[in-house]
Short mmCIF file of C-alpha atoms and ligand atoms in Angstrom, two decimals:
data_model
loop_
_atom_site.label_atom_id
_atom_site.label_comp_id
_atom_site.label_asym_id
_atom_site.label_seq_id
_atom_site.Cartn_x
_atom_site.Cartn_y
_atom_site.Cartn_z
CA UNK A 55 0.00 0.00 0.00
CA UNK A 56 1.03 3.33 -0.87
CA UNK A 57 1.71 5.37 2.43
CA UNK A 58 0.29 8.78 1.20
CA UNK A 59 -2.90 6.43 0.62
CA UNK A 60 -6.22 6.73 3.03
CA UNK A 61 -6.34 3.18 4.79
CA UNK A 62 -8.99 1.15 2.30
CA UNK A 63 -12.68 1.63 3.38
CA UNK A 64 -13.92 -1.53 1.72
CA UNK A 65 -13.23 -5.39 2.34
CA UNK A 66 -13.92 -8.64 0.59
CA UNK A 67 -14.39 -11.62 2.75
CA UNK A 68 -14.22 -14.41 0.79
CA UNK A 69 -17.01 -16.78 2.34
CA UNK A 70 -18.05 -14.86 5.66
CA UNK A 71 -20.49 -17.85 5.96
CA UNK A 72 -18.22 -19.50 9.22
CA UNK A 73 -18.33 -18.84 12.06
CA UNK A 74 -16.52 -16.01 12.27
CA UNK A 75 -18.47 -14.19 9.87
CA UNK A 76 -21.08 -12.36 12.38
CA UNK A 77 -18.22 -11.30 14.35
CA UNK A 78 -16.21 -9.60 11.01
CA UNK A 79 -19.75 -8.01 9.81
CA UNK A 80 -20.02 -6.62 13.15
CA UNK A 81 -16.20 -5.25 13.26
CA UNK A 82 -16.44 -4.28 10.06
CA UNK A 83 -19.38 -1.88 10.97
CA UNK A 84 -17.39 -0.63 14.00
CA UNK A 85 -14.71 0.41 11.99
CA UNK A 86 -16.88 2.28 9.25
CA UNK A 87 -15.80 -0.59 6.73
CA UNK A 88 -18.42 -1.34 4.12
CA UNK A 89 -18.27 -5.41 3.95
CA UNK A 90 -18.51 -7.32 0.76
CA UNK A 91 -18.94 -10.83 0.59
CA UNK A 92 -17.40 -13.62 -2.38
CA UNK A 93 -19.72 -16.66 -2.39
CA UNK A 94 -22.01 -18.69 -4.50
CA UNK A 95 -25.51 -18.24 -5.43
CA UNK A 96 -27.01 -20.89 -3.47
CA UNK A 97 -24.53 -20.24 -0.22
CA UNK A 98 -26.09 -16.73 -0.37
CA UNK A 99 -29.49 -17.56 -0.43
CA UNK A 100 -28.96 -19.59 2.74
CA UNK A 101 -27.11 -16.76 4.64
CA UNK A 102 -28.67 -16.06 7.96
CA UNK A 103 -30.69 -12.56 7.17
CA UNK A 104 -28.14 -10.51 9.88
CA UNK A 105 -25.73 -11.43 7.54
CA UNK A 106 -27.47 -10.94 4.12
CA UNK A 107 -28.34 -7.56 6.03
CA UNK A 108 -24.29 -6.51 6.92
CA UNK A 109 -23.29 -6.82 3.22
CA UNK A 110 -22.99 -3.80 0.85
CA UNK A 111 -22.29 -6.26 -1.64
CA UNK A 112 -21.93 -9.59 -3.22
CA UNK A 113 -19.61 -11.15 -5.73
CA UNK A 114 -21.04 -14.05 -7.45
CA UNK A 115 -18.58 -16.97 -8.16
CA UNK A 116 -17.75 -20.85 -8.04
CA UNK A 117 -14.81 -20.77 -5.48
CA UNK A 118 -15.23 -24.69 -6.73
CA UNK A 119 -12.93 -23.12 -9.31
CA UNK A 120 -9.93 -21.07 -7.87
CA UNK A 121 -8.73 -19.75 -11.37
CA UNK A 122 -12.08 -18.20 -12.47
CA UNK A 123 -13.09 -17.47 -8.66
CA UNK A 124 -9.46 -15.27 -8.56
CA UNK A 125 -10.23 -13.44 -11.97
CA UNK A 126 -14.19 -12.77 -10.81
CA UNK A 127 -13.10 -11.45 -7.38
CA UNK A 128 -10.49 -9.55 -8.69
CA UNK A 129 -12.73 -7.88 -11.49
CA UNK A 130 -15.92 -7.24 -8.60
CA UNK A 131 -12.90 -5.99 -6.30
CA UNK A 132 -11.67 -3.04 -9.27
CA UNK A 133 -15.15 -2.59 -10.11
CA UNK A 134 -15.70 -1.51 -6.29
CA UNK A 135 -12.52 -0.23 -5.52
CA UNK A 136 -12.10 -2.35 -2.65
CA UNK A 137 -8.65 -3.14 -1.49
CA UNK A 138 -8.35 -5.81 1.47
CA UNK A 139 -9.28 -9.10 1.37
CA UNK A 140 -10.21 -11.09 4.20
CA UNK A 141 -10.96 -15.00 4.66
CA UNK A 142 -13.73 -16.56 6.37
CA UNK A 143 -13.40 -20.53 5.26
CA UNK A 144 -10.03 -22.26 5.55
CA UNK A 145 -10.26 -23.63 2.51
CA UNK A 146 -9.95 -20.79 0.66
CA UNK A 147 -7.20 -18.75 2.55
CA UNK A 148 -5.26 -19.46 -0.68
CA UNK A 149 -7.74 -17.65 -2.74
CA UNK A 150 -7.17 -14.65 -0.42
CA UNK A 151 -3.81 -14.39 -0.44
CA UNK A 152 -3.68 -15.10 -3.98
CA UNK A 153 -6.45 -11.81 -4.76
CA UNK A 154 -4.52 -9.65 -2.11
CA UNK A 155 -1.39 -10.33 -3.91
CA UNK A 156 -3.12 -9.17 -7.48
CA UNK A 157 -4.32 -6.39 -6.30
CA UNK A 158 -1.68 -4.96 -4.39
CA UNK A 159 -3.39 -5.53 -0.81
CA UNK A 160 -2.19 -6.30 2.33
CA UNK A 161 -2.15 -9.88 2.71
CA UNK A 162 -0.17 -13.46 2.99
CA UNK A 163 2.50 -14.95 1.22
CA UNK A 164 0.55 -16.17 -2.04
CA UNK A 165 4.06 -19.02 -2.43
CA UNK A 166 2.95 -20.62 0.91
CA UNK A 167 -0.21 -19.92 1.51
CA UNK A 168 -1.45 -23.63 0.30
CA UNK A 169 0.09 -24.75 3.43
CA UNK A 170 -2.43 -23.07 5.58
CA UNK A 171 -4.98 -25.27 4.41
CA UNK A 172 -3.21 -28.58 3.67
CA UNK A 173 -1.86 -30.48 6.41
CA UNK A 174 0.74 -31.93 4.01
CA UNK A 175 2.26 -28.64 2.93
CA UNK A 176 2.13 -27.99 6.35
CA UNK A 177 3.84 -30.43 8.03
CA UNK A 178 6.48 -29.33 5.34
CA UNK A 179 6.45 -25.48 6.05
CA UNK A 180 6.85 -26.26 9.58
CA UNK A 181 10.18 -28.75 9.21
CA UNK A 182 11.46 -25.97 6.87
CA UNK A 183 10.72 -23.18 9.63
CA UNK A 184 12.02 -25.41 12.20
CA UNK A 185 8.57 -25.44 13.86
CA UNK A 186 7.93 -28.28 16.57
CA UNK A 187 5.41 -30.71 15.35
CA UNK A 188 4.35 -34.24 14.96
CA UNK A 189 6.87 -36.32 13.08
CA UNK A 190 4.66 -37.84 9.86
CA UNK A 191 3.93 -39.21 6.33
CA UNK A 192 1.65 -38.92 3.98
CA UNK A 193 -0.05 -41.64 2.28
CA UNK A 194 -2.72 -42.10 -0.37
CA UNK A 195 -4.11 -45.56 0.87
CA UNK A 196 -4.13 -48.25 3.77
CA UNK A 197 -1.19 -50.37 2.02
CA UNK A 198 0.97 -47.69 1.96
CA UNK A 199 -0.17 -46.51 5.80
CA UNK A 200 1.08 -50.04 6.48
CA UNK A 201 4.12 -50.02 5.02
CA UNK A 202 5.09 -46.20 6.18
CA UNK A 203 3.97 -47.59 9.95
CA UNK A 204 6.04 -50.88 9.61
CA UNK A 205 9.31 -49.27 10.99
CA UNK A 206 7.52 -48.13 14.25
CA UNK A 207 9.73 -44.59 13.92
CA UNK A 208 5.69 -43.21 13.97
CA UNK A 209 5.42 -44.56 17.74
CA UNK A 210 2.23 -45.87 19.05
CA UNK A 211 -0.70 -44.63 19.37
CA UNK A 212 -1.15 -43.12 15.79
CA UNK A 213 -3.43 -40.27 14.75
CA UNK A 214 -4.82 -40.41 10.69
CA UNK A 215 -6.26 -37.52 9.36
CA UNK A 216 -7.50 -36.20 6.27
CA UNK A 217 -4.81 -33.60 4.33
CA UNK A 218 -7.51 -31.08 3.95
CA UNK A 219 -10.66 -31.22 6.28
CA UNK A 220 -11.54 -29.77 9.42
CA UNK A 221 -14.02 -29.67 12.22
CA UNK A 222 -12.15 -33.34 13.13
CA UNK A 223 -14.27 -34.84 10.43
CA UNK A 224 -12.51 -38.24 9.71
CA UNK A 225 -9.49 -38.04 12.48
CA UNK A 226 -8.84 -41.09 14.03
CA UNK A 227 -6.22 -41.95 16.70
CA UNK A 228 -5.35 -45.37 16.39
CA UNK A 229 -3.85 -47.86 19.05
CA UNK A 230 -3.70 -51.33 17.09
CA UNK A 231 -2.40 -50.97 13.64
CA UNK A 232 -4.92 -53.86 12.82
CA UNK A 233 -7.47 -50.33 13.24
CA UNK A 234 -5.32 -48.76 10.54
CA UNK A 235 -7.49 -49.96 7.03
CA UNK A 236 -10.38 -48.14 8.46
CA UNK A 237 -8.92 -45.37 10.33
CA UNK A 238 -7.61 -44.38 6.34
CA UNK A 239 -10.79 -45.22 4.55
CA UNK A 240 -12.49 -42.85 7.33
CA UNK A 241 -10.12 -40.04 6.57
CA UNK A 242 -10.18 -40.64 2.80
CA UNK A 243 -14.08 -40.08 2.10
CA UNK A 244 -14.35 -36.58 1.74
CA UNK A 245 -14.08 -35.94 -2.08
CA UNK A 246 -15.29 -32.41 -2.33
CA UNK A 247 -16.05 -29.86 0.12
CA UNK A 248 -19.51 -28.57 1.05
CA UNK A 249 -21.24 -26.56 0.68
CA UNK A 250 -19.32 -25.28 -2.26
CA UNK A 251 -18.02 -28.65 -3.71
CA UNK A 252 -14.78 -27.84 -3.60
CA UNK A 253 -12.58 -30.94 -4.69
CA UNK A 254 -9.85 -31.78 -1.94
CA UNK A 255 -6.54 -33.21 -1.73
CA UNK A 256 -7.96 -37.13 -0.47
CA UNK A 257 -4.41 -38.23 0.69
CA UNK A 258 -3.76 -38.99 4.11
CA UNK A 259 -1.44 -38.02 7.25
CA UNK A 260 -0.40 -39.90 9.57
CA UNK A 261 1.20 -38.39 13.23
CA UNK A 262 3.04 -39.84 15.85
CA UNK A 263 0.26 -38.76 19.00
CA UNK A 264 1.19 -35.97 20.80
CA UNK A 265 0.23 -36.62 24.62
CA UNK A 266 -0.75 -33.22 26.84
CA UNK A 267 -3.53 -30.77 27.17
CA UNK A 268 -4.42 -29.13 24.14
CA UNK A 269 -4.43 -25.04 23.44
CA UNK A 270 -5.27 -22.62 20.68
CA UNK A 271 -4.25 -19.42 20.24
CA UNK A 272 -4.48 -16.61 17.68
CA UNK A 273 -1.86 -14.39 15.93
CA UNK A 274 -2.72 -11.59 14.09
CA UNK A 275 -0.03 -10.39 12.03
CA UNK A 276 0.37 -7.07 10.56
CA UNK A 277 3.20 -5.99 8.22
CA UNK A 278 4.87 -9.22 8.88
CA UNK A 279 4.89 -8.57 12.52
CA UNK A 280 3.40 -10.98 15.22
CA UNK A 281 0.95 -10.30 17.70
CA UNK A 282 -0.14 -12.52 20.11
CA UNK A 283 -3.88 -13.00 21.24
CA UNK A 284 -5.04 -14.59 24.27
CA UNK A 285 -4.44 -18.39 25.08
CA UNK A 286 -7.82 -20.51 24.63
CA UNK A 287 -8.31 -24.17 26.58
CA UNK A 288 -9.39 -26.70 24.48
CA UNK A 289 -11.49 -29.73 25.88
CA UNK A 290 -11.68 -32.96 23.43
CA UNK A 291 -13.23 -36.17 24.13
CA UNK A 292 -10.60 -38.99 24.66
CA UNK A 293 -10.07 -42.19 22.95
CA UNK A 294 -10.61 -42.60 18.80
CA UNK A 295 -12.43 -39.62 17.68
CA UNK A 296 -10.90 -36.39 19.39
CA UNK A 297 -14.55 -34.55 19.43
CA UNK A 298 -14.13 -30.69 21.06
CA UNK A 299 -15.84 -30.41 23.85
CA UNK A 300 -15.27 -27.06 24.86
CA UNK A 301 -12.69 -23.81 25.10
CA UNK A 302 -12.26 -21.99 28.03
CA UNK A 303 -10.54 -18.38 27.93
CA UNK A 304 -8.16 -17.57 29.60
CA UNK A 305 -6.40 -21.43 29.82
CA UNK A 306 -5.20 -20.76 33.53
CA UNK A 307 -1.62 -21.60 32.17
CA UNK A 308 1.81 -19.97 34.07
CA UNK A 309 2.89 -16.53 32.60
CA UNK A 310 5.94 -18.83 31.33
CA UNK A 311 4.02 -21.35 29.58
CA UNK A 312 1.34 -18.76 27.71
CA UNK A 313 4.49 -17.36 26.48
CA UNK A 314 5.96 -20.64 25.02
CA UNK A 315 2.04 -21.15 23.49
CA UNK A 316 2.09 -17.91 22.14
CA UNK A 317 5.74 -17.58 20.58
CA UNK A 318 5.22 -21.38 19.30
CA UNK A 319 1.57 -20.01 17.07
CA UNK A 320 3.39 -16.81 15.92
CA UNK A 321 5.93 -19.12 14.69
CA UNK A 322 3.75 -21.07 12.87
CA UNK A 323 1.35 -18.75 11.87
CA UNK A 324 4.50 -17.04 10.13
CA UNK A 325 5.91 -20.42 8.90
CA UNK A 326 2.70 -20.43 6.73
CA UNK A 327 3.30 -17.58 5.07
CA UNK A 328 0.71 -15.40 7.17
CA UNK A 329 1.81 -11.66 6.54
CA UNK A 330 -1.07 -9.35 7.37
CA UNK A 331 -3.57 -11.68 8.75
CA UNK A 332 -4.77 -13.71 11.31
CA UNK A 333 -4.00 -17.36 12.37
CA UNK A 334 -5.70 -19.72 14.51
CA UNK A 335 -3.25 -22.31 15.88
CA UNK A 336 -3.55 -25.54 18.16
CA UNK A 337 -0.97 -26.76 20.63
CA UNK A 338 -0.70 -29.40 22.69
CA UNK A 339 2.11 -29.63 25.83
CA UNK A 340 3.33 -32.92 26.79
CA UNK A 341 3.46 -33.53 30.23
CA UNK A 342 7.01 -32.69 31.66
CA UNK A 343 7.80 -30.56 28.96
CA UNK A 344 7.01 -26.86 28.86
CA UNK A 345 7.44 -27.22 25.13
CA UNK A 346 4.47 -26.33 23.15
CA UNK A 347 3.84 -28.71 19.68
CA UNK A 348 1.99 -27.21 17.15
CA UNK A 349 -0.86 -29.81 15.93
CA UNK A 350 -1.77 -27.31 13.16
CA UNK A 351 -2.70 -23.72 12.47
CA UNK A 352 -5.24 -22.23 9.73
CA UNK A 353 -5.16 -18.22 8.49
CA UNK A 354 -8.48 -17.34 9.73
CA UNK A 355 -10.34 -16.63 12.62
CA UNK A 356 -11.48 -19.47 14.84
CA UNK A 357 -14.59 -21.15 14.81
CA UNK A 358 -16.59 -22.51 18.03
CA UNK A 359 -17.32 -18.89 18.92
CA UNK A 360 -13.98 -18.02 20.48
CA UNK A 361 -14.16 -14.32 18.79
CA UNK A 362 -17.01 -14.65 21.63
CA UNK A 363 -14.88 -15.80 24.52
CA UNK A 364 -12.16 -14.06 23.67
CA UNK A 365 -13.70 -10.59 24.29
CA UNK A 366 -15.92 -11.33 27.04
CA UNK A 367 -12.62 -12.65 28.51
CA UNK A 368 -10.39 -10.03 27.78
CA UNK A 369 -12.34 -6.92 25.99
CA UNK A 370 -10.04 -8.23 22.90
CA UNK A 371 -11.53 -8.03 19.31
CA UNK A 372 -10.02 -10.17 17.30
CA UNK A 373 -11.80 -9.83 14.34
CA UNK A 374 -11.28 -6.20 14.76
CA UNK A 375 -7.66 -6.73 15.06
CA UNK A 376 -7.63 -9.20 11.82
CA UNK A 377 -9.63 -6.19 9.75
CA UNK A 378 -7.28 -3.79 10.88
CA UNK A 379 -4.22 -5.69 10.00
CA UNK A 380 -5.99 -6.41 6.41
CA UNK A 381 -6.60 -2.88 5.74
CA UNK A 382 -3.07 -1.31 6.45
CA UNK A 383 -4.13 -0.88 10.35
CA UNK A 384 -2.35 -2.16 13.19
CA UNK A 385 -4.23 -4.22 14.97
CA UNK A 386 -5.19 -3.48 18.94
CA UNK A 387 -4.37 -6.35 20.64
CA UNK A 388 -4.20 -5.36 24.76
CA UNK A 389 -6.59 -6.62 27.56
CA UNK A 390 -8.95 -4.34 28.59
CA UNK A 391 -10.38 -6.62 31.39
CA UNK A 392 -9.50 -9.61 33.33
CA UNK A 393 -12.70 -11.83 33.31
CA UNK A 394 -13.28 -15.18 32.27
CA UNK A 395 -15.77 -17.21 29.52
CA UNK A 396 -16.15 -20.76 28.42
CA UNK A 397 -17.96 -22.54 25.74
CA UNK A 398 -19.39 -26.29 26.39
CA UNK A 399 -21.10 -28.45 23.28
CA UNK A 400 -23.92 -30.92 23.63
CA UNK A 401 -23.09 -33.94 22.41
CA UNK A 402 -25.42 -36.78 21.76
CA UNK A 403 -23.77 -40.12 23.29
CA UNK A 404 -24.84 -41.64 19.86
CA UNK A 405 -26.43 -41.24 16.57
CA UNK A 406 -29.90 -41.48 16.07
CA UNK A 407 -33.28 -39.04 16.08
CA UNK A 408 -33.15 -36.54 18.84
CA UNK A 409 -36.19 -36.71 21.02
CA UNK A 410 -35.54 -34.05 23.43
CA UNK A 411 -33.31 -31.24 24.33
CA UNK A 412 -33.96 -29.12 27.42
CA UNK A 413 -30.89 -26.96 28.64
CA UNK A 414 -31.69 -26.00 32.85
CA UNK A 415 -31.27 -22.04 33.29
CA UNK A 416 -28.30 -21.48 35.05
CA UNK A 417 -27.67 -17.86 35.91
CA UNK A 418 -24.41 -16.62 34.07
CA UNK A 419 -25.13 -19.24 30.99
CA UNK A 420 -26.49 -18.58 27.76
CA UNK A 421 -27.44 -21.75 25.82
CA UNK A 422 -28.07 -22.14 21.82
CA UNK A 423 -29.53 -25.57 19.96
CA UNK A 424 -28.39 -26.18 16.45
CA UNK A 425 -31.21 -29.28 16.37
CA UNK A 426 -34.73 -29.77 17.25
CA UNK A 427 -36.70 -32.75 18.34
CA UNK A 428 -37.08 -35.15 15.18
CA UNK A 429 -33.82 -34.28 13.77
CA UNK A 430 -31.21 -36.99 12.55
CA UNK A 431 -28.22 -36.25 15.23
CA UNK A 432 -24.91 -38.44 13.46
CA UNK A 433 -22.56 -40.41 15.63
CA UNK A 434 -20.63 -38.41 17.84
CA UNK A 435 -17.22 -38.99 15.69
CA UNK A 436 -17.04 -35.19 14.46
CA UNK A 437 -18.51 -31.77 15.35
CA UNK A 438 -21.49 -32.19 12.81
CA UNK A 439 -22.63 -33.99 15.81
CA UNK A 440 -23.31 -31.33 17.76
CA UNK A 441 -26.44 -29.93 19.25
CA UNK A 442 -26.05 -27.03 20.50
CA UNK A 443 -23.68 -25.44 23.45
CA UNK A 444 -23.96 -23.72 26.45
CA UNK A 445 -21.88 -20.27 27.21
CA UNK A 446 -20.48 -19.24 30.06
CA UNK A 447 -19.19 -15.53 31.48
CA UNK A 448 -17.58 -15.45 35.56
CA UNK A 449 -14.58 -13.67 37.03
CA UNK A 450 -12.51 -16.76 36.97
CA UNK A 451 -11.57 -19.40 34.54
CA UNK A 452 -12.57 -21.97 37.12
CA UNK A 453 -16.06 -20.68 37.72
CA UNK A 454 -16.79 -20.09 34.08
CA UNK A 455 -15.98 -23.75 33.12
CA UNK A 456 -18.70 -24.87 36.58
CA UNK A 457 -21.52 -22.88 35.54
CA UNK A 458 -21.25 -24.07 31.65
CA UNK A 459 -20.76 -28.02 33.07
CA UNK A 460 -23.59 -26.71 35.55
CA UNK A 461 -25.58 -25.82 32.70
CA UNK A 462 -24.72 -29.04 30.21
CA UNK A 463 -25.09 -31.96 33.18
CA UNK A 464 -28.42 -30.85 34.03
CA UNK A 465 -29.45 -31.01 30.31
CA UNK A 466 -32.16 -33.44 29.46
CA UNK A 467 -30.96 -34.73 25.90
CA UNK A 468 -32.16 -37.78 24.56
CA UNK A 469 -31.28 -39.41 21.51
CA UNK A 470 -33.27 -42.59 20.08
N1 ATP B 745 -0.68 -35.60 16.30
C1 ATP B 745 -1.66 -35.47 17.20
N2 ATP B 745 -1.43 -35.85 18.50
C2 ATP B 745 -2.41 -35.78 19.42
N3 ATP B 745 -3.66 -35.37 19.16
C3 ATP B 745 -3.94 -34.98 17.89
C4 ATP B 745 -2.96 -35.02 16.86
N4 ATP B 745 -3.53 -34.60 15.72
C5 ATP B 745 -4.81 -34.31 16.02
N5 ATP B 745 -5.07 -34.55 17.32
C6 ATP B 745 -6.35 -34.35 18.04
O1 ATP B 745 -7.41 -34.36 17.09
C7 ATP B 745 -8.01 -33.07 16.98
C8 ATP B 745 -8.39 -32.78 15.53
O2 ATP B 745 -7.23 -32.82 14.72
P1 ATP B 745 -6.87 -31.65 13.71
O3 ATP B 745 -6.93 -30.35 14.43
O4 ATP B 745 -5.61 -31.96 13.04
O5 ATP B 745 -8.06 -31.77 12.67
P2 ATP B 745 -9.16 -30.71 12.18
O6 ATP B 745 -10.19 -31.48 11.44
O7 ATP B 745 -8.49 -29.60 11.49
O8 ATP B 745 -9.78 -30.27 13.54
P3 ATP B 745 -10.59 -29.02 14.05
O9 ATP B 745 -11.09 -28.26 12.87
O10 ATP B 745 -11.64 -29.69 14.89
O11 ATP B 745 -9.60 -28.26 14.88
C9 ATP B 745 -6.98 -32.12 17.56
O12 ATP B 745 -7.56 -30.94 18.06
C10 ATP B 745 -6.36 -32.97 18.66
O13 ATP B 745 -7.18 -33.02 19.81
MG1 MG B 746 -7.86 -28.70 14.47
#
């Protein structure tokens, strides 16, 4: 950007459909930026109407097709004069970086950006950055999972995972390698992407299991410098399918440690070629370590409403802070208060038609359902098998995480 320039008063998010994308309509409109959205047809027409509502405009496109969905969005983007470019949808962080860098707007390294959505570049980036992470292989098919875990130098248990999915859809952790055919043909049966049926990359990684508690953290990264966000406790079932079951802000970690989570995402979130940006990274520490592992990291804002946590936590906006660092800005990223939130998800205990749902009012809670009564509820393997959560806000960590378990184990939910 040219410094004599006025910072741009216009963005593109490309998808704002996650989500984050209430929570970048509603910074956008805080920061006088008119919002424009890059989606399909039929995506649009679902949008929630507070969404449809936010948008000064709308680029039509198949982001099915990166080559034509670049050349549209660029057009729509010199036809508006709009210069930053945001990213709502993982998958097509690529895409962003790849319009920022055509029209001269702040945004990531277009060379690496690939590796921010697939965990095979990315396990690549980070060995090249130096980045601690699972050791790993990629595969395209049981037989060669076999072979690549015959050596053992994988360690035991293993964790298979799609290259390019999210939301833990088809991650398995795997103790007996007799598990292993399955655990691949799980991870392998997501051909395209939906809604926008965008084809994926259907090979497979395999990890060596990282033991620990599990973090996430944001970096927003302006200019090519880091800035670290607030540390986020994540809660996953155990055993084969690693299903969240809730964040907790702040993660009650030592001053020492929530530096070593923090310095470990910028370095990732960097590694991936995020430049002016945002990154949403998960860590896990092993016990007796103090050394963070990056399990992976993604250039957009997290899902599972932690924009929501976040501030009530800490007064911090971080889609605020990602707008500003897209539009030449740089970003505010200091506490304003010291209070506490936490997020818990209903989960069915297995798939089936839910009968009932009835979440107890506890005061300090807020609860939302995703399903009603008579709805097909899947098996609890992913987070499509959610049905609904249950927020928390309290001074402390510790009392936000009792009134949302409060909340979720006097919840009547029954599944037939
Ligand atoms: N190598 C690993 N060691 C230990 N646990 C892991 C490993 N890889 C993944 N997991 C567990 O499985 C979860 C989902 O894996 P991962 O984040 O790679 O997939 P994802 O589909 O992108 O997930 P999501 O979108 O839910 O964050 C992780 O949050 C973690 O709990
Ligand atoms: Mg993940």
């Amino acid at each position: 950007m040219n410094i004599s320039e006025a910072p741009p008063s216009a963005v593109l998010v490309v998808e704002p459909m996650g989500n984050a994308g209430p929570f970048l309509a509603a910074a956008a409109a805080r920061l006088g930026l008119s919002l424009h959205a890059a989606t399909h047809r039929a995506v649009h027409a679902a949008y929630p109407p507070a969404l449809a509502g936010a948008l000064a405009g709308v680029c039509l496109t198949d982001l099915a097709d990166p080559p034509r969905a670049l050349d549209e969005t660029e057009a729509y983007c010199r036809r508006h004069r709009i210069r930053a470019v945001a990213a709502c949808w993982e998958l097509f962080t690529p895409l962003a970086a790849r319009l920022a860098a055509r029209l001269g707007a702040p945004g990531n390294d277009p060379l690496l950006a690939r590796a921010a959505r697939n965990k095979a570049d990315m396990a690549a980036a980070f060995r090249t950055a130096g980045v601690p992470a699972p050791r790993g292989a990629v595969v395209a098919d049981a037989g060669q999972a076999l072979r690549a875990t015959e050596s053992g130098s994988l360690g035991r248990p293993l964790v298979v995972k799609p290259v390019e999915q999210g939301g833990s859809w088809g991650v398995s952790v795997v103790e007996d390698p007799a598990d292993l055919p399955a655990a691949v043909a799980a991870a392998t049966r997501f051909e395209t992407a939906e809604p926008h049926g965008l084809p994926l990359d259907s090979r497979v990684l395999l990890q060596s299991y990282v033991p620990g508690p599990e973090y996430s953290t944001e970096t927003v990264v302006a200019d090519g410098v880091a800035y670290a966000l607030p540390v986020v406790a994540k809660d996953t079932t155990a055993g084969r399918h690693r299903v969240e079951t809730g964040h907790t802000c702040p993660a009650e970690l030592s001053p020492e440690l929530t530096l070593a989570v923090q310095h470990t995402a910028a370095r990732a979130a960097l590694a991936v070629g995020v430049r002016n940006g945002v990154a949403h990274t998960e860590l896990k520490i092993p016990p007796g370590t103090g050394r963070p592992v990056v399990i992976e990291t993604g250039a957009r804002l997290p899902g599972d409403n932690i924009c929501e946590l976040v501030e009530a936590a800490t007064g911090i906006d971080e889609a605020e802070a990602y707008l500003r660092a897209v539009t030449g800005r740089p970003p505010r990223t200091r506490p304003t208060r010291h209070r506490a939130a936490a997020i818990r998800f209903l989960l069915p205990e297995h798939a089936g038609t839910l009968a009932e749902v009835a979440v107890p009012e506890v005061p300090g809670t807020r609860s939302e359902l995703y399903l009603r009564p008579g709805d097909t509820v899947p098996e609890p393997a992913d987070s499509s098998a959610r049905v609904g959560h249950v927020a928390a806000r309290a001074a402390t960590a510790a009392q936000a995480r009792r009134l949302a378990a409060l909340a979720v184990h006097g919840t009547r939910l029954k599944v037939t």
